[in-house]
Short mmCIF file of C-alpha atoms and ligand atoms in Angstrom, two decimals:
data_model
loop_
_atom_site.label_atom_id
_atom_site.label_comp_id
_atom_site.label_asym_id
_atom_site.label_seq_id
_atom_site.Cartn_x
_atom_site.Cartn_y
_atom_site.Cartn_z
CA UNK A 3 0.34 -0.18 -0.16
CA UNK A 4 1.43 3.88 -1.14
CA UNK A 5 -1.83 5.59 0.36
CA UNK A 6 -3.34 5.47 3.72
CA UNK A 7 -5.71 7.65 5.46
CA UNK A 8 -5.90 7.90 9.45
CA UNK A 9 -8.02 9.99 12.02
CA UNK A 10 -6.79 10.84 15.39
CA UNK A 11 -8.80 12.77 18.47
CA UNK A 12 -7.26 15.73 20.23
CA UNK A 13 -6.25 15.34 23.75
CA UNK A 14 -6.15 17.32 26.91
CA UNK A 15 -3.61 16.47 29.72
CA UNK A 16 -4.63 16.06 33.19
CA UNK A 17 -1.09 15.76 34.77
CA UNK A 18 0.50 18.20 32.15
CA UNK A 19 3.94 17.50 30.21
CA UNK A 20 5.82 19.95 30.05
CA UNK A 21 9.91 19.95 29.59
CA UNK A 22 12.11 16.95 28.13
CA UNK A 23 15.59 15.28 29.46
CA UNK A 24 16.26 14.96 25.64
CA UNK A 25 14.93 17.97 23.46
CA UNK A 26 15.27 16.02 20.22
CA UNK A 27 14.16 12.60 20.62
CA UNK A 28 11.27 14.27 23.03
CA UNK A 29 11.93 12.16 26.09
CA UNK A 30 9.82 13.58 28.57
CA UNK A 31 11.15 15.43 31.94
CA UNK A 32 7.48 13.68 33.54
CA UNK A 33 5.32 11.47 32.83
CA UNK A 34 1.61 12.70 31.93
CA UNK A 35 -1.70 11.59 31.97
CA UNK A 36 -5.13 12.84 29.84
CA UNK A 37 -7.98 11.99 27.89
CA UNK A 38 -8.91 12.16 24.23
CA UNK A 39 -11.14 14.37 23.04
CA UNK A 40 -14.32 12.93 21.26
CA UNK A 41 -15.11 14.94 18.10
CA UNK A 42 -12.19 16.83 17.73
CA UNK A 43 -10.17 14.76 15.15
CA UNK A 44 -7.42 15.66 12.18
CA UNK A 45 -7.84 13.19 9.73
CA UNK A 46 -4.64 12.47 7.91
CA UNK A 47 -3.81 11.20 3.85
CA UNK A 48 -0.23 10.38 3.09
CA UNK A 49 0.34 9.26 -0.39
CA UNK A 50 4.13 8.08 -1.18
CA UNK A 51 3.82 9.03 -5.08
CA UNK A 52 6.85 8.87 -7.61
CA UNK A 53 8.25 11.72 -9.24
CA UNK A 54 7.61 14.60 -6.32
CA UNK A 55 10.92 16.19 -5.67
CA UNK A 56 9.88 17.00 -1.92
CA UNK A 57 6.98 16.26 0.49
CA UNK A 58 4.06 18.04 -0.32
CA UNK A 59 2.22 19.27 2.68
CA UNK A 60 -1.64 20.44 2.73
CA UNK A 61 -3.12 21.59 6.11
CA UNK A 62 -6.92 22.58 5.86
CA UNK A 63 -6.40 22.82 2.25
CA UNK A 64 -3.37 25.11 2.44
CA UNK A 65 0.12 24.21 1.04
CA UNK A 66 2.53 24.64 3.61
CA UNK A 67 6.31 26.05 3.06
CA UNK A 68 8.55 26.69 6.03
CA UNK A 69 8.51 25.21 9.54
CA UNK A 70 5.27 23.64 9.02
CA UNK A 71 6.21 21.77 6.03
CA UNK A 72 9.53 20.58 7.25
CA UNK A 73 8.16 19.74 10.93
CA UNK A 74 6.38 17.49 8.64
CA UNK A 75 9.15 16.68 5.98
CA UNK A 76 11.26 15.45 9.21
CA UNK A 77 8.37 12.96 10.63
CA UNK A 78 8.27 11.14 7.49
CA UNK A 79 12.22 11.03 6.89
CA UNK A 80 11.99 8.91 10.35
CA UNK A 81 9.10 6.54 8.58
CA UNK A 82 10.91 6.37 5.16
CA UNK A 83 14.45 5.45 7.10
CA UNK A 84 12.77 3.05 8.78
CA UNK A 85 10.78 1.48 6.17
CA UNK A 86 13.69 1.46 3.84
CA UNK A 87 11.46 3.88 1.33
CA UNK A 88 13.09 6.85 -0.42
CA UNK A 89 9.37 8.53 -2.17
CA UNK A 90 8.38 11.57 -1.15
CA UNK A 91 4.70 11.47 0.05
CA UNK A 92 1.70 13.99 -0.98
CA UNK A 93 0.06 15.05 2.77
CA UNK A 94 -3.50 16.11 3.20
CA UNK A 95 -4.72 16.80 6.78
CA UNK A 96 -7.54 18.65 8.11
CA UNK A 97 -9.05 18.90 11.31
CA UNK A 98 -12.80 19.00 11.83
CA UNK A 99 -12.41 21.27 14.65
CA UNK A 100 -12.20 25.35 14.23
CA UNK A 101 -8.70 26.22 12.88
CA UNK A 102 -7.53 28.93 15.33
CA UNK A 103 -10.02 28.03 18.01
CA UNK A 104 -6.27 27.32 19.96
CA UNK A 105 -7.20 24.16 20.57
CA UNK A 106 -3.92 22.25 20.22
CA UNK A 107 -3.47 20.24 16.83
CA UNK A 108 -0.12 18.85 17.12
CA UNK A 109 -1.75 15.91 19.27
CA UNK A 110 -4.29 14.77 17.01
CA UNK A 111 -2.32 15.94 13.81
CA UNK A 112 1.31 13.76 14.61
CA UNK A 113 -0.79 10.78 15.78
CA UNK A 114 -3.09 10.63 12.11
CA UNK A 115 0.37 10.92 10.21
CA UNK A 116 2.08 8.40 12.25
CA UNK A 117 -0.32 6.13 11.96
CA UNK A 118 -1.29 6.78 8.11
CA UNK A 119 2.50 6.93 7.43
CA UNK A 120 3.20 3.53 8.49
CA UNK A 121 0.86 2.38 6.84
CA UNK A 122 0.79 3.60 3.44
CA UNK A 123 5.33 2.67 3.86
CA UNK A 124 4.01 -0.57 4.72
CA UNK A 125 4.72 -0.87 8.17
CA UNK A 126 2.83 -2.98 10.71
CA UNK A 127 3.59 -1.67 14.28
CA UNK A 128 2.11 -2.48 17.78
CA UNK A 129 0.57 0.02 19.43
CA UNK A 130 3.43 1.19 21.55
CA UNK A 131 5.48 1.20 18.74
CA UNK A 132 3.24 3.76 17.00
CA UNK A 133 3.24 6.06 19.93
CA UNK A 134 7.14 6.26 20.81
CA UNK A 135 7.13 7.08 17.16
CA UNK A 136 4.52 9.77 17.14
CA UNK A 137 6.22 11.24 20.34
CA UNK A 138 9.15 12.17 18.05
CA UNK A 139 6.75 14.53 15.83
CA UNK A 140 5.16 15.82 19.08
CA UNK A 141 5.17 15.09 22.43
CA UNK A 142 1.12 14.85 23.28
CA UNK A 143 1.20 13.32 19.73
CA UNK A 144 1.82 9.88 22.03
CA UNK A 145 -1.01 9.95 23.62
CA UNK A 146 -3.77 10.32 21.03
CA UNK A 147 -2.26 6.93 20.04
CA UNK A 148 -4.44 5.11 22.29
CA UNK A 149 -7.85 5.52 23.15
CA UNK A 150 -9.77 6.80 26.17
CA UNK A 151 -7.64 7.69 29.46
CA UNK A 152 -4.29 7.26 28.79
CA UNK A 153 -1.16 7.15 30.39
CA UNK A 154 2.52 8.28 28.69
CA UNK A 155 5.34 6.69 30.76
CA UNK A 156 8.91 8.38 30.54
CA UNK A 157 11.27 5.69 29.45
CA UNK A 158 14.55 5.00 29.83
CA UNK A 159 17.43 7.48 28.83
CA UNK A 160 19.14 6.86 25.52
CA UNK A 161 16.48 4.52 24.68
CA UNK A 162 13.67 6.47 23.37
CA UNK A 163 11.43 3.49 21.95
CA UNK A 164 10.48 3.09 25.63
CA UNK A 165 8.73 6.51 26.49
CA UNK A 166 5.26 5.47 24.75
CA UNK A 167 1.41 5.99 26.37
CA UNK A 168 -0.67 3.46 26.89
CA UNK A 169 -4.55 3.61 27.82
CA UNK A 170 -5.55 2.78 31.31
CA UNK A 171 -9.65 3.21 30.72
CA UNK A 172 -11.44 2.91 27.79
CA UNK A 173 -13.35 5.73 26.89
CA UNK A 174 -16.83 4.42 28.69
CA UNK A 175 -15.27 4.20 31.85
CA UNK A 176 -16.00 7.46 32.95
CA UNK A 177 -18.96 9.99 31.60
CA UNK A 178 -16.47 13.27 31.71
CA UNK A 179 -16.68 16.30 29.61
CA UNK A 180 -13.73 18.96 28.82
CA UNK A 181 -16.07 22.12 28.41
CA UNK A 182 -13.75 24.08 26.71
CA UNK A 183 -13.96 28.22 26.65
CA UNK A 184 -12.32 29.74 23.64
CA UNK A 185 -11.44 33.29 24.75
CA UNK A 186 -8.67 33.83 22.06
CA UNK A 187 -8.21 32.64 18.82
CA UNK A 188 -5.15 34.31 18.27
CA UNK A 189 -1.95 32.08 17.18
CA UNK A 190 -0.19 31.25 20.53
CA UNK A 191 3.25 33.93 20.89
CA UNK A 192 5.17 31.16 22.35
CA UNK A 193 5.59 27.54 20.73
CA UNK A 194 4.89 24.78 22.97
CA UNK A 195 8.49 23.06 21.57
CA UNK A 196 10.04 26.94 22.94
CA UNK A 197 8.40 26.59 26.04
CA UNK A 198 9.45 22.99 26.77
CA UNK A 199 12.98 24.28 26.19
CA UNK A 200 12.38 27.32 28.18
CA UNK A 201 11.10 25.18 31.28
CA UNK A 202 14.62 24.30 32.58
CA UNK A 203 15.10 28.09 32.67
CA UNK A 204 12.23 28.31 35.68
CA UNK A 205 14.00 27.55 39.25
CA UNK A 206 10.32 26.00 39.94
CA UNK A 207 10.98 22.97 37.47
CA UNK A 208 12.86 21.11 39.13
CA UNK A 209 10.16 20.85 42.19
CA UNK A 210 7.46 20.01 39.32
CA UNK A 211 8.96 17.33 37.94
CA UNK A 212 10.31 16.02 41.37
CA UNK A 213 6.46 15.82 42.39
CA UNK A 214 5.09 14.57 39.02
CA UNK A 215 4.84 10.70 39.35
CA UNK A 216 3.33 11.32 42.90
CA UNK A 217 0.55 13.45 41.32
CA UNK A 218 0.09 11.35 38.43
CA UNK A 219 -0.80 8.60 41.15
CA UNK A 220 -2.86 10.07 43.09
CA UNK A 221 -4.81 11.39 39.56
CA UNK A 222 -4.67 7.79 38.19
CA UNK A 223 -6.20 6.70 41.36
CA UNK A 224 -8.86 8.88 41.63
CA UNK A 225 -10.03 8.91 37.87
CA UNK A 226 -10.18 5.02 38.36
CA UNK A 227 -12.82 5.45 41.59
CA UNK A 228 -14.14 8.08 39.57
CA UNK A 229 -13.68 10.29 42.65
CA UNK A 230 -14.46 13.99 41.02
CA UNK A 231 -13.67 15.59 44.51
CA UNK A 232 -10.01 14.28 44.80
CA UNK A 233 -9.37 14.41 40.69
CA UNK A 234 -10.67 18.16 40.54
CA UNK A 235 -8.14 19.20 43.47
CA UNK A 236 -5.07 17.20 41.70
CA UNK A 237 -5.55 18.67 38.37
CA UNK A 238 -6.11 22.12 38.84
CA UNK A 239 -2.47 21.59 41.28
CA UNK A 240 -0.77 20.09 37.94
CA UNK A 241 -2.22 22.80 35.86
CA UNK A 242 -1.22 25.47 38.18
CA UNK A 243 2.26 24.30 38.57
CA UNK A 244 3.01 23.98 35.57
CA UNK A 245 2.04 27.38 34.50
CA UNK A 246 3.78 28.66 37.76
CA UNK A 247 7.13 27.14 35.97
CA UNK A 248 5.82 29.19 32.32
CA UNK A 249 5.41 32.09 34.54
CA UNK A 250 9.07 31.89 36.02
CA UNK A 251 11.16 30.67 32.90
CA UNK A 252 14.02 33.17 31.38
CA UNK A 253 12.17 34.94 29.38
CA UNK A 254 8.57 34.16 31.46
CA UNK A 255 5.49 33.23 29.02
CA UNK A 256 2.35 34.29 30.23
CA UNK A 257 -0.69 32.45 28.54
CA UNK A 258 -3.55 33.61 30.35
CA UNK A 259 -5.58 36.70 29.22
CA UNK A 260 -7.84 38.73 32.19
CA UNK A 261 -10.80 36.16 30.66
CA UNK A 262 -8.28 33.49 32.19
CA UNK A 263 -8.13 34.08 35.13
CA UNK A 264 -11.73 35.14 35.99
CA UNK A 265 -12.69 32.11 34.48
CA UNK A 266 -10.33 29.88 36.71
CA UNK A 267 -11.60 32.05 40.22
CA UNK A 268 -15.30 30.96 39.01
CA UNK A 269 -15.00 27.87 38.31
CA UNK A 270 -13.29 27.43 41.67
CA UNK A 271 -16.62 29.19 43.32
CA UNK A 272 -18.87 27.49 41.42
CA UNK A 273 -17.50 24.06 43.05
CA UNK A 274 -17.39 25.68 46.57
CA UNK A 275 -21.13 25.66 45.78
CA UNK A 276 -21.22 22.01 44.73
CA UNK A 277 -21.08 22.22 41.40
CA UNK A 278 -18.98 19.64 40.12
CA UNK A 279 -16.28 21.49 37.71
CA UNK A 280 -12.71 22.05 37.64
CA UNK A 281 -10.19 23.62 35.42
CA UNK A 282 -7.26 22.72 33.07
CA UNK A 283 -4.86 25.21 30.95
CA UNK A 284 -2.66 24.38 28.02
CA UNK A 285 -0.01 26.60 26.44
CA UNK A 286 -2.67 29.07 25.44
CA UNK A 287 -5.35 31.28 27.73
CA UNK A 288 -8.58 28.84 26.50
CA UNK A 289 -9.75 26.94 30.14
CA UNK A 290 -10.88 23.54 29.54
CA UNK A 291 -13.53 23.26 32.33
CA UNK A 292 -13.75 19.26 33.25
CA UNK A 293 -16.90 17.86 34.51
CA UNK A 294 -18.93 14.73 34.80
CA UNK A 295 -21.50 14.68 32.07
CA UNK A 296 -24.29 15.79 33.76
CA UNK A 297 -22.77 18.88 35.05
CA UNK A 298 -21.73 20.06 31.48
CA UNK A 299 -25.21 21.89 30.49
CA UNK A 300 -25.11 24.08 33.64
CA UNK A 301 -20.90 24.66 33.28
CA UNK A 302 -21.61 26.25 29.82
CA UNK A 303 -24.61 28.03 30.53
CA UNK A 304 -22.66 29.88 33.38
CA UNK A 305 -19.61 30.37 31.23
CA UNK A 306 -22.08 31.71 29.17
CA UNK A 307 -24.17 33.83 30.90
CA UNK A 308 -21.65 35.11 33.76
CA UNK A 309 -18.43 35.40 31.84
CA UNK A 310 -19.93 36.32 28.14
CA UNK A 311 -18.00 33.48 26.85
CA UNK A 312 -19.78 33.13 23.42
CA UNK A 313 -17.34 30.48 21.87
CA UNK A 314 -17.41 27.01 23.73
CA UNK A 315 -16.62 23.45 22.37
CA UNK A 316 -17.69 20.06 24.32
CA UNK A 317 -16.01 16.99 24.25
CA UNK A 318 -15.94 13.26 26.37
CA UNK A 319 -13.62 10.68 26.29
CA UNK A 320 -12.23 9.45 22.61
CA UNK A 321 -10.98 6.77 21.21
CA UNK A 322 -7.83 5.64 19.70
CA UNK A 323 -6.20 6.36 16.35
CA UNK A 324 -7.67 4.56 13.50
CA UNK A 325 -6.92 4.09 10.10
CA UNK A 326 -9.71 4.60 7.23
CA UNK A 327 -10.48 1.82 5.00
C1 DP6 B 403 0.68 22.26 27.59
O1 DP6 B 403 3.15 18.03 22.52
O2 DP6 B 403 2.30 21.11 22.18
O3 DP6 B 403 -0.65 20.88 26.29
O4 DP6 B 403 6.19 18.19 21.76
O5 DP6 B 403 7.00 20.98 21.24
O6 DP6 B 403 4.78 19.27 19.82
P1 DP6 B 403 5.86 19.50 21.39
O7 DP6 B 403 4.86 19.68 22.50
P2 DP6 B 403 2.91 19.73 22.65
O8 DP6 B 403 2.79 19.97 23.97
C2 DP6 B 403 2.23 19.71 25.22
C3 DP6 B 403 1.73 20.94 26.07
C4 DP6 B 403 0.58 20.98 27.21
C5 DP6 B 403 0.23 19.77 28.09
C6 DP6 B 403 0.20 18.49 27.48
O9 DP6 B 403 -0.04 18.43 26.96
O10 DP6 B 403 0.64 17.65 28.33
#
């Protein structure tokens, strides 16, 4: 087969990945834990074709040049080397969520690219192999390969194939919803890739990393027990720790807007008033409001009426990356 199409979901981390032990092969500084986001998907077709002089990459119908194209081409180089293939490829990729909504798409993009390109190249890889390979393109993509609730392990130094993600519970384990408050559509000022490099300049990163395995264990226990109260405390604490590192990096990175903080404070107040909801924030100003499914309509209503948030996306737990026949 020289052509294949794959689909992968975005994911939201409950315990965050921030900083690498090895930036080149994205060996993470700490383990992380996430949920795939159903319905927020990237679909990618890879066609290794005759007669191309370089990889041609289209994203959302737009031909790519410069860094975005080079990042895809570098990932295809790894896959070509593994498959002993010389052909360049035509890559067509599109997201079904609004572009510019500030929802990280590198996770779903590199998971879908990895699955489509390896299948098109005739490689047959196990899920851990695919996850470790997707990680080379974008760290969080490792977590969009398996389905449902997913843990990404740090692996051994010098052995990149040992750092991959695996499912700890299927999507139907817990009806959690991510109510995503889109407060800005601007391109983020500092890319995650640059942020990971800057993380080591923060005096707080060492403490954040030292506590990550313990937080992950507590988060996993709460998740497996479906204990929202314990889950909410640890998820917010972990997000705040990552943003503390961002704020204290040199130069500092401030991803929040005033509305981000207003939503964070409201969510803590709503939880104190017995609405089960907590927040987590990635490398941008949008707020992911996590809640059990039955609380989602009320969370959405309050975001709209109390905080004037007009753009909201909802996503429950999503499945693994898959090939389309
Ligand atoms: C804040 O996976 O986007 O979303 O490996 O450079 O592509 P690259 O970084 P990326 O980093 C994700 C950072 C985060 C936290 C997380 O998803 O764990």
